[in-house]
Tab-separated table of C-alpha atoms and ligand atoms in Angstrom:
chain	number	residue	atom	x	y	z
A	274	UNK	CA	-35.531	68.497	-16.207
A	275	UNK	CA	-37.770	68.668	-19.236
A	276	UNK	CA	-37.752	72.231	-20.560
A	277	UNK	CA	-41.124	71.932	-22.293
A	278	UNK	CA	-42.745	71.153	-18.965
A	279	UNK	CA	-40.799	73.866	-17.114
A	280	UNK	CA	-41.760	76.496	-19.703
A	281	UNK	CA	-45.390	75.440	-19.531
A	282	UNK	CA	-45.381	75.721	-15.711
A	283	UNK	CA	-43.775	79.181	-15.837
A	284	UNK	CA	-46.315	80.419	-18.389
A	285	UNK	CA	-49.283	79.065	-16.390
A	286	UNK	CA	-48.051	80.714	-13.194
A	287	UNK	CA	-47.399	84.031	-14.943
A	288	UNK	CA	-50.935	83.886	-16.297
A	289	UNK	CA	-52.428	83.324	-12.823
A	290	UNK	CA	-50.399	86.237	-11.458
A	291	UNK	CA	-51.478	88.503	-14.311
A	292	UNK	CA	-55.128	87.735	-13.446
A	293	UNK	CA	-54.538	88.237	-9.687
A	294	UNK	CA	-55.576	84.627	-9.142
A	295	UNK	CA	-52.239	83.478	-7.716
A	296	UNK	CA	-52.431	82.723	-3.994
A	297	UNK	CA	-49.153	82.649	-2.077
A	298	UNK	CA	-49.169	80.187	0.847
A	299	UNK	CA	-49.266	81.835	4.242
A	300	UNK	CA	-47.314	80.099	6.981
A	301	UNK	CA	-49.001	79.254	10.278
A	302	UNK	CA	-46.341	79.625	12.950
A	303	UNK	CA	-48.309	78.389	15.939
A	304	UNK	CA	-50.767	75.572	16.610
A	305	UNK	CA	-54.269	76.041	15.222
A	306	UNK	CA	-56.558	78.030	17.553
A	307	UNK	CA	-58.589	81.173	18.197
A	308	UNK	CA	-55.396	83.240	18.223
A	309	UNK	CA	-52.526	82.221	15.994
A	310	UNK	CA	-49.259	83.555	14.558
A	311	UNK	CA	-49.086	84.159	10.808
A	312	UNK	CA	-46.058	85.616	9.042
A	313	UNK	CA	-44.582	86.607	12.399
A	314	UNK	CA	-47.785	88.366	13.429
A	315	UNK	CA	-50.273	87.424	16.188
A	316	UNK	CA	-53.830	87.501	14.821
A	317	UNK	CA	-57.358	86.467	15.788
A	318	UNK	CA	-58.138	83.535	13.516
A	319	UNK	CA	-61.511	83.572	11.769
A	320	UNK	CA	-60.448	81.377	8.871
A	321	UNK	CA	-60.110	77.822	10.120
A	322	UNK	CA	-62.566	74.925	9.972
A	323	UNK	CA	-61.505	74.020	13.496
A	324	UNK	CA	-65.071	74.649	14.687
A	325	UNK	CA	-64.756	73.034	18.090
A	326	UNK	CA	-61.152	73.973	18.776
A	327	UNK	CA	-60.189	70.294	18.812
A	328	UNK	CA	-57.166	70.500	16.484
A	329	UNK	CA	-54.859	71.374	19.376
A	330	UNK	CA	-56.897	69.870	22.227
A	331	UNK	CA	-54.789	68.196	24.957
A	332	UNK	CA	-57.050	65.112	25.084
A	333	UNK	CA	-56.660	64.461	21.348
A	334	UNK	CA	-52.914	65.048	21.467
A	335	UNK	CA	-52.560	62.640	24.378
A	336	UNK	CA	-54.601	59.978	22.544
A	337	UNK	CA	-52.429	60.401	19.440
A	338	UNK	CA	-49.211	60.115	21.438
A	339	UNK	CA	-50.435	57.028	23.286
A	340	UNK	CA	-51.506	55.339	20.053
A	341	UNK	CA	-48.160	56.140	18.444
A	342	UNK	CA	-46.314	54.553	21.374
A	343	UNK	CA	-48.496	51.467	21.254
A	344	UNK	CA	-48.991	50.990	17.495
A	345	UNK	CA	-46.231	52.963	15.776
A	346	UNK	CA	-46.107	55.965	13.475
A	347	UNK	CA	-47.649	54.420	10.368
A	348	UNK	CA	-50.099	51.716	9.323
A	349	UNK	CA	-47.707	50.309	6.746
A	350	UNK	CA	-50.276	48.995	4.250
A	351	UNK	CA	-53.625	49.688	2.649
A	352	UNK	CA	-56.740	48.688	4.564
A	353	UNK	CA	-57.407	45.658	2.334
A	354	UNK	CA	-53.918	44.148	2.709
A	355	UNK	CA	-52.675	44.372	6.304
A	356	UNK	CA	-53.265	48.054	7.160
A	357	UNK	CA	-56.491	47.554	9.136
A	358	UNK	CA	-55.470	47.790	12.778
A	359	UNK	CA	-57.733	47.207	15.748
A	360	UNK	CA	-57.897	50.984	16.292
A	361	UNK	CA	-59.225	51.566	12.737
A	362	UNK	CA	-62.051	49.095	13.289
A	363	UNK	CA	-62.795	50.535	16.713
A	364	UNK	CA	-63.083	53.992	15.152
A	365	UNK	CA	-65.575	52.798	12.533
A	366	UNK	CA	-67.755	51.118	15.163
A	367	UNK	CA	-67.545	54.194	17.397
A	368	UNK	CA	-68.509	56.468	14.508
A	369	UNK	CA	-71.507	54.296	13.587
A	370	UNK	CA	-72.685	54.493	17.182
A	371	UNK	CA	-72.105	58.265	17.259
A	372	UNK	CA	-74.014	58.802	14.005
A	373	UNK	CA	-76.837	56.385	14.927
A	374	UNK	CA	-76.367	54.414	11.693
A	375	UNK	CA	-75.685	50.772	10.923
A	376	UNK	CA	-72.103	51.123	9.692
A	377	UNK	CA	-69.331	53.504	8.656
A	378	UNK	CA	-66.149	53.303	6.615
A	379	UNK	CA	-63.270	55.740	7.049
A	380	UNK	CA	-61.242	57.207	4.177
A	381	UNK	CA	-58.007	59.199	4.220
A	382	UNK	CA	-59.921	62.470	3.753
A	383	UNK	CA	-63.346	63.855	2.933
A	384	UNK	CA	-62.140	64.548	-0.580
A	385	UNK	CA	-61.062	60.935	-0.972
A	386	UNK	CA	-64.360	59.704	0.456
A	387	UNK	CA	-66.221	61.533	-2.330
A	388	UNK	CA	-63.793	60.387	-5.018
A	389	UNK	CA	-63.932	56.830	-3.670
A	390	UNK	CA	-67.643	56.476	-3.105
A	391	UNK	CA	-69.574	58.158	-5.917
A	392	UNK	CA	-68.000	56.199	-8.819
A	393	UNK	CA	-68.236	52.985	-6.789
A	394	UNK	CA	-72.009	53.088	-6.354
A	395	UNK	CA	-72.915	54.593	-9.762
A	396	UNK	CA	-72.852	52.670	-13.061
A	397	UNK	CA	-73.361	53.695	-16.686
A	398	UNK	CA	-77.143	53.233	-16.507
A	399	UNK	CA	-77.560	55.585	-13.561
A	400	UNK	CA	-78.033	59.325	-13.113
A	401	UNK	CA	-76.642	61.793	-10.571
A	402	UNK	CA	-78.696	64.810	-9.578
A	403	UNK	CA	-76.685	67.582	-7.880
A	404	UNK	CA	-77.340	70.923	-6.220
A	405	UNK	CA	-75.670	73.586	-8.365
A	406	UNK	CA	-73.524	74.838	-5.465
A	407	UNK	CA	-72.031	71.481	-4.502
A	408	UNK	CA	-68.406	71.312	-3.337
A	409	UNK	CA	-65.504	70.659	-5.718
A	410	UNK	CA	-64.832	67.204	-4.276
A	411	UNK	CA	-68.408	66.096	-5.074
A	412	UNK	CA	-67.983	67.403	-8.593
A	413	UNK	CA	-64.713	65.482	-8.978
A	414	UNK	CA	-66.361	62.349	-7.584
A	415	UNK	CA	-69.126	62.736	-10.182
A	416	UNK	CA	-66.569	63.208	-12.968
A	417	UNK	CA	-64.899	59.943	-11.969
A	418	UNK	CA	-68.095	58.068	-12.789
A	419	UNK	CA	-67.412	58.872	-16.456
A	420	UNK	CA	-71.145	59.524	-16.954
A	421	UNK	CA	-72.002	61.801	-19.898
A	422	UNK	CA	-73.443	65.205	-18.992
A	423	UNK	CA	-76.953	63.984	-19.873
A	424	UNK	CA	-76.739	61.697	-16.837
A	425	UNK	CA	-75.216	64.280	-14.526
A	426	UNK	CA	-78.001	66.739	-13.872
A	427	UNK	CA	-78.001	69.860	-11.786
A	428	UNK	CA	-80.907	71.494	-9.962
A	429	UNK	CA	-81.045	75.115	-8.862
A	430	UNK	CA	-79.609	75.741	-5.418
A	431	UNK	CA	-81.994	74.393	-2.726
A	432	UNK	CA	-84.870	74.599	-5.223
A	433	UNK	CA	-87.228	71.691	-4.517
A	434	UNK	CA	-89.535	72.429	-7.420
A	435	UNK	CA	-86.616	72.236	-9.796
A	436	UNK	CA	-85.411	69.018	-8.122
A	437	UNK	CA	-88.890	67.473	-8.501
A	438	UNK	CA	-88.797	68.387	-12.198
A	439	UNK	CA	-85.414	66.759	-12.708
A	440	UNK	CA	-86.612	63.636	-10.870
A	441	UNK	CA	-89.611	63.389	-13.208
A	442	UNK	CA	-87.439	63.778	-16.296
A	443	UNK	CA	-84.974	61.053	-15.267
A	444	UNK	CA	-87.329	58.171	-14.514
A	445	UNK	CA	-85.894	56.009	-17.312
A	446	UNK	CA	-82.485	55.696	-15.688
A	447	UNK	CA	-81.435	52.841	-13.414
A	448	UNK	CA	-80.445	54.119	-9.978
A	449	UNK	CA	-80.755	57.835	-9.344
A	450	UNK	CA	-78.643	59.535	-6.701
A	451	UNK	CA	-79.445	63.014	-5.401
A	452	UNK	CA	-76.273	64.613	-4.007
A	453	UNK	CA	-76.125	67.750	-1.912
A	454	UNK	CA	-73.887	69.492	0.562
A	455	UNK	CA	-75.459	69.448	4.048
A	456	UNK	CA	-74.104	72.932	4.813
A	457	UNK	CA	-72.918	75.016	1.863
A	458	UNK	CA	-69.383	76.135	2.513
A	459	UNK	CA	-69.423	79.592	0.939
A	460	UNK	CA	-72.827	80.869	2.137
A	461	UNK	CA	-73.428	78.811	5.273
A	462	UNK	CA	-76.988	77.851	4.347
A	463	UNK	CA	-78.415	74.371	5.015
A	464	UNK	CA	-79.867	71.907	2.476
A	465	UNK	CA	-83.584	71.171	3.108
A	466	UNK	CA	-82.924	67.481	3.770
A	467	UNK	CA	-86.429	66.822	5.089
A	468	UNK	CA	-87.923	67.842	1.751
A	469	UNK	CA	-85.174	66.150	-0.269
A	470	UNK	CA	-85.789	62.864	1.558
A	471	UNK	CA	-89.525	63.144	0.920
A	472	UNK	CA	-89.059	63.834	-2.814
A	473	UNK	CA	-86.506	61.028	-3.072
A	474	UNK	CA	-88.932	58.526	-1.523
A	475	UNK	CA	-91.715	59.672	-3.829
A	476	UNK	CA	-89.510	59.187	-6.909
A	477	UNK	CA	-87.556	56.120	-5.784
A	478	UNK	CA	-84.201	57.940	-5.724
A	479	UNK	CA	-81.305	57.557	-3.264
A	480	UNK	CA	-79.823	60.490	-1.322
A	481	UNK	CA	-76.212	61.328	-0.552
A	482	UNK	CA	-75.270	64.232	1.726
A	483	UNK	CA	-71.769	65.661	1.940
A	484	UNK	CA	-71.842	66.949	5.469
A	485	UNK	CA	-68.300	68.273	5.803
A	486	UNK	CA	-69.432	71.558	7.368
A	487	UNK	CA	-72.332	70.003	9.288
A	488	UNK	CA	-70.286	67.321	11.066
A	489	UNK	CA	-69.541	68.474	14.603
A	490	UNK	CA	-71.672	71.573	14.061
A	491	UNK	CA	-75.354	70.669	13.570
A	492	UNK	CA	-77.491	68.090	15.369
A	493	UNK	CA	-75.378	68.361	18.529
A	494	UNK	CA	-72.359	67.425	16.401
A	495	UNK	CA	-74.010	64.466	14.665
A	496	UNK	CA	-74.612	66.395	11.487
A	497	UNK	CA	-77.283	67.839	9.239
A	498	UNK	CA	-79.227	64.595	8.748
A	499	UNK	CA	-79.492	64.164	12.516
A	500	UNK	CA	-80.495	67.836	12.821
A	501	UNK	CA	-83.528	67.050	10.618
A	502	UNK	CA	-84.089	63.618	12.176
A	503	UNK	CA	-83.651	61.902	8.782
A	504	UNK	CA	-80.336	60.100	9.465
A	505	UNK	CA	-82.008	56.691	8.999
A	506	UNK	CA	-83.346	57.761	5.599
A	507	UNK	CA	-80.200	59.187	4.019
A	508	UNK	CA	-78.568	56.412	1.997
A	509	UNK	CA	-75.065	57.889	2.014
A	510	UNK	CA	-73.838	60.382	4.604
A	511	UNK	CA	-70.354	61.701	4.030
A	512	UNK	CA	-68.610	63.415	6.910
A	513	UNK	CA	-65.196	64.842	7.422
A	514	UNK	CA	-62.922	64.250	10.380
A	515	UNK	CA	-60.677	67.128	9.277
A	516	UNK	CA	-62.860	70.100	10.200
A	517	UNK	CA	-64.839	70.209	13.466
A	518	UNK	CA	-63.473	66.826	14.559
A	519	UNK	CA	-60.025	68.414	14.419
A	520	UNK	CA	-57.909	65.623	12.937
A	521	UNK	CA	-57.930	64.226	9.377
A	522	UNK	CA	-60.116	61.925	7.367
A	523	UNK	CA	-63.494	61.390	5.806
A	524	UNK	CA	-66.146	58.757	6.293
A	525	UNK	CA	-69.257	57.316	4.790
A	526	UNK	CA	-72.116	56.446	7.145
A	527	UNK	CA	-75.029	54.307	6.043
A	528	UNK	CA	-76.076	50.682	5.775
A	529	UNK	CA	-73.874	47.656	6.463
A	530	UNK	CA	-74.288	46.671	2.804
A	531	UNK	CA	-72.960	50.039	1.641
A	532	UNK	CA	-69.930	49.712	3.892
A	533	UNK	CA	-69.322	46.167	2.761
A	534	UNK	CA	-69.440	47.104	-0.937
A	535	UNK	CA	-67.074	50.052	-0.426
A	536	UNK	CA	-64.531	47.836	1.382
A	537	UNK	CA	-64.452	45.692	-1.783
A	538	UNK	CA	-64.441	48.327	-4.508
A	539	UNK	CA	-63.674	51.904	-3.372
A	540	UNK	CA	-60.339	52.640	-5.016
A	541	UNK	CA	-58.769	54.865	-2.316
A	542	UNK	CA	-59.637	52.172	0.249
A	543	UNK	CA	-57.933	49.542	-1.899
A	544	UNK	CA	-54.975	51.512	-3.216
A	545	UNK	CA	-53.963	54.137	-0.637
A	546	UNK	CA	-52.454	53.486	2.793
A	547	UNK	CA	-54.554	53.498	5.960
A	548	UNK	CA	-54.389	56.383	8.437
A	549	UNK	CA	-51.604	56.330	11.023
A	550	UNK	CA	-52.968	54.833	14.269
A	551	UNK	CA	-52.520	58.231	15.976
A	552	UNK	CA	-55.141	59.687	13.622
A	553	UNK	CA	-57.733	57.021	14.398
A	554	UNK	CA	-57.097	57.249	18.148
A	555	UNK	CA	-57.314	61.059	18.191
A	556	UNK	CA	-60.645	60.913	16.328
A	557	UNK	CA	-62.079	58.432	18.838
A	558	UNK	CA	-61.018	60.825	21.612
A	559	UNK	CA	-62.761	63.689	19.768
A	560	UNK	CA	-66.010	61.704	19.460
A	561	UNK	CA	-65.872	60.811	23.157
A	562	UNK	CA	-65.372	64.490	24.019
A	563	UNK	CA	-68.239	65.648	21.803
A	564	UNK	CA	-70.534	63.123	23.431
A	565	UNK	CA	-69.563	63.704	27.048
A	566	UNK	CA	-69.188	67.479	26.836
A	567	UNK	CA	-72.098	69.094	24.944
A	568	UNK	CA	-70.752	72.511	25.960
A	569	UNK	CA	-68.212	72.239	23.118
A	570	UNK	CA	-70.885	72.459	20.423
A	571	UNK	CA	-72.910	74.904	22.537
A	572	UNK	CA	-69.926	77.249	22.784
A	573	UNK	CA	-69.550	77.195	19.003
A	574	UNK	CA	-73.165	78.303	18.632
A	575	UNK	CA	-72.999	80.891	21.421
A	576	UNK	CA	-69.962	82.406	19.711
A	577	UNK	CA	-71.684	82.221	16.336
A	578	UNK	CA	-74.728	84.126	17.602
A	579	UNK	CA	-72.546	86.708	19.347
A	580	UNK	CA	-70.445	87.231	16.219
A	581	UNK	CA	-73.336	87.435	13.766
A	582	UNK	CA	-75.488	89.647	16.023
A	583	UNK	CA	-72.539	92.039	16.396
A	584	UNK	CA	-71.936	92.228	12.656
A	585	UNK	CA	-75.634	92.667	11.849
A	586	UNK	CA	-75.957	95.402	14.466
A	587	UNK	CA	-73.134	97.260	12.693
A	588	UNK	CA	-75.073	96.918	9.452
A	589	UNK	CA	-73.109	94.254	7.561
A	590	UNK	CA	-74.779	92.011	4.993
A	591	UNK	CA	-74.218	88.363	6.004
A	592	UNK	CA	-76.138	86.799	3.121
A	593	UNK	CA	-78.255	83.745	3.910
A	594	UNK	CA	-76.152	82.008	6.541
A	595	UNK	CA	-77.766	79.641	9.066
A	596	UNK	CA	-74.513	78.265	10.506
A	597	UNK	CA	-71.133	79.480	11.857
A	598	UNK	CA	-69.964	80.155	8.274
A	599	UNK	CA	-70.332	83.929	8.194
A	600	UNK	CA	-69.720	85.693	4.893
A	601	UNK	CA	-69.341	89.470	5.043
A	602	UNK	CA	-70.684	90.351	1.616
A	603	UNK	CA	-68.823	93.062	-0.257
A	604	UNK	CA	-70.130	92.416	-3.774
A	605	UNK	CA	-67.089	93.595	-5.639
A	606	UNK	CA	-63.814	91.747	-5.652
A	607	UNK	CA	-61.482	94.666	-4.910
A	608	UNK	CA	-63.418	95.600	-1.740
A	609	UNK	CA	-63.219	92.008	-0.481
A	610	UNK	CA	-59.450	92.014	-0.968
A	611	UNK	CA	-59.168	95.443	0.716
A	612	UNK	CA	-61.227	94.209	3.662
A	613	UNK	CA	-59.001	91.143	4.045
A	614	UNK	CA	-55.879	93.324	3.939
A	615	UNK	CA	-57.243	95.940	6.340
A	616	UNK	CA	-58.329	93.262	8.802
A	617	UNK	CA	-54.940	91.577	8.736
A	618	UNK	CA	-53.266	94.905	9.505
A	619	UNK	CA	-55.709	95.271	12.403
A	620	UNK	CA	-54.767	91.797	13.706
A	621	UNK	CA	-57.619	89.701	12.295
A	622	UNK	CA	-57.237	86.840	9.819
A	623	UNK	CA	-60.254	86.407	7.521
A	624	UNK	CA	-59.883	85.565	3.868
A	625	UNK	CA	-61.557	87.073	0.833
A	626	UNK	CA	-63.473	84.667	-1.403
A	627	UNK	CA	-63.750	85.890	-4.974
A	628	UNK	CA	-64.449	84.617	-8.487
A	629	UNK	CA	-64.066	81.793	-9.553
A	630	UNK	CA	-64.868	80.297	-6.121
A	631	UNK	CA	-68.065	82.395	-5.995
A	632	UNK	CA	-69.814	84.153	-8.927
A	633	UNK	CA	-68.522	87.549	-10.113
A	634	UNK	CA	-70.023	90.388	-8.089
A	635	UNK	CA	-70.670	88.070	-5.116
A	636	UNK	CA	-67.299	88.578	-3.446
A	637	UNK	CA	-67.089	88.357	0.311
A	638	UNK	CA	-64.782	87.901	3.260
A	639	UNK	CA	-65.591	84.591	4.892
A	640	UNK	CA	-65.385	84.569	8.687
A	641	UNK	CA	-65.849	81.562	10.947
A	642	UNK	CA	-66.029	81.936	14.698
A	643	UNK	CA	-65.217	78.776	16.647
A	644	UNK	CA	-65.538	77.323	20.134
A	645	UNK	CA	-62.022	78.376	21.124
A	646	UNK	CA	-62.681	82.110	20.730
A	647	UNK	CA	-63.190	84.082	23.929
A	648	UNK	CA	-65.607	86.969	24.105
A	649	UNK	CA	-62.588	89.312	24.147
A	650	UNK	CA	-61.349	87.772	20.876
A	651	UNK	CA	-64.717	88.345	19.258
A	652	UNK	CA	-65.103	91.881	20.646
A	653	UNK	CA	-61.681	92.843	19.314
A	654	UNK	CA	-62.446	91.318	15.933
A	655	UNK	CA	-65.861	93.032	15.764
A	656	UNK	CA	-64.195	96.362	16.493
A	657	UNK	CA	-61.689	95.746	13.688
A	658	UNK	CA	-64.338	94.719	11.143
A	659	UNK	CA	-66.414	97.762	11.990
A	660	UNK	CA	-63.474	100.176	11.645
A	661	UNK	CA	-62.197	98.719	8.377
A	662	UNK	CA	-65.697	98.147	6.982
A	663	UNK	CA	-66.710	101.747	7.688
A	664	UNK	CA	-63.524	103.001	6.052
A	665	UNK	CA	-64.387	100.949	2.949
A	666	UNK	CA	-67.962	102.256	2.884
A	667	UNK	CA	-69.553	98.856	3.608
A	668	UNK	CA	-71.625	100.225	6.490
B	852	PLP	C1	-63.797	70.361	3.146
B	852	PLP	C2	-64.792	69.630	2.366
B	852	PLP	C3	-64.504	68.357	1.864
B	852	PLP	C4	-63.154	67.749	2.005
B	852	PLP	O1	-62.912	67.251	3.299
B	852	PLP	P1	-61.405	66.949	3.736
B	852	PLP	O2	-61.545	66.016	4.873
B	852	PLP	O3	-60.779	68.264	4.072
B	852	PLP	O4	-60.746	66.321	2.549
B	852	PLP	C5	-65.494	67.673	1.190
B	852	PLP	N1	-66.716	68.220	0.999
B	852	PLP	C6	-67.030	69.449	1.461
B	852	PLP	C7	-68.403	69.995	1.251
B	852	PLP	C8	-66.069	70.204	2.160
B	852	PLP	O5	-66.378	71.411	2.610
């Protein structure tokens, strides 16, 4: 092994540890769910993106097993060579129908969908206009365009006046693409897509929404664009199949032309192997379930209201959330870490989010109720948050 590299790695890691930024991996010792086992300890799980409890759903598991028996464990090639199986195509048609759009294309993950799509539809004459709180995978996708910073502009979070100003200043560029998260993952607030679509039309710009936390959650599961009724007007909808949908993958929903272009040029589609057939089949089963059983999404929202009402009644500050993402604001970093630790000791898993993920002084513990929690789970967790929070002087 190369000692220069090994020394560099050791020094980097020591530096992270010295700054308390090193995060050891915790081991999940049970399937994903409302109650899980972590480090030998049963806890109520408020940290997963498994919004609808589908990750360990018997119907999805059965679909995955059946597809594995019929089609095998792997796809064996990239989509553009001989890795496109019938089940992959069926999934894309099913997703288009579910999203009420012309066409979809599935990527290995939401992250890959961003990295694959943004640089494929943007050229050196274009400009990208982003909300300042956009997700890391959008930012990486934008970096891959190689555009100089003068063509990668940022507007203040959800600020439509600022966005209008940026649109006016960028009229000389070729295509302009406004990119925003649908639901912002750290605060749980929703992008004003109705206003964004209106401004975009006025200024001849295209709109892309990364709806990772809106998919399966808003619009009866069809996402933030559907929630606002603007799904026909959003040029590029990105969704994830890894969060509420419970499996793995990302997709782009939009026009048939967009899909067609991405099948020809999106690098992860061309150079990384297709999903195992079990993945595609399990996702189709999840979409069928979401469509035939609206109580799944309803239960998520009932639990969300119950959880947030309980916390607010105790006096906690939940920031600006409009969705199941429920930050318990602590302000300072040490209190967030103490709250996480105290909750774990009380049998509740909820993780602190601190700088650099959120600004300094805006630390929080992020909690996310999901459809698989029972009222008893939530009552127990509320009791724990209240006890630990009171002890820490938060309420
Ligand atoms: C989680 C997330 C992604 C990545 O999705 P994966 O399918 O987990 O790769 C992309 N964008 C946003 C906004 C996310 O929250």
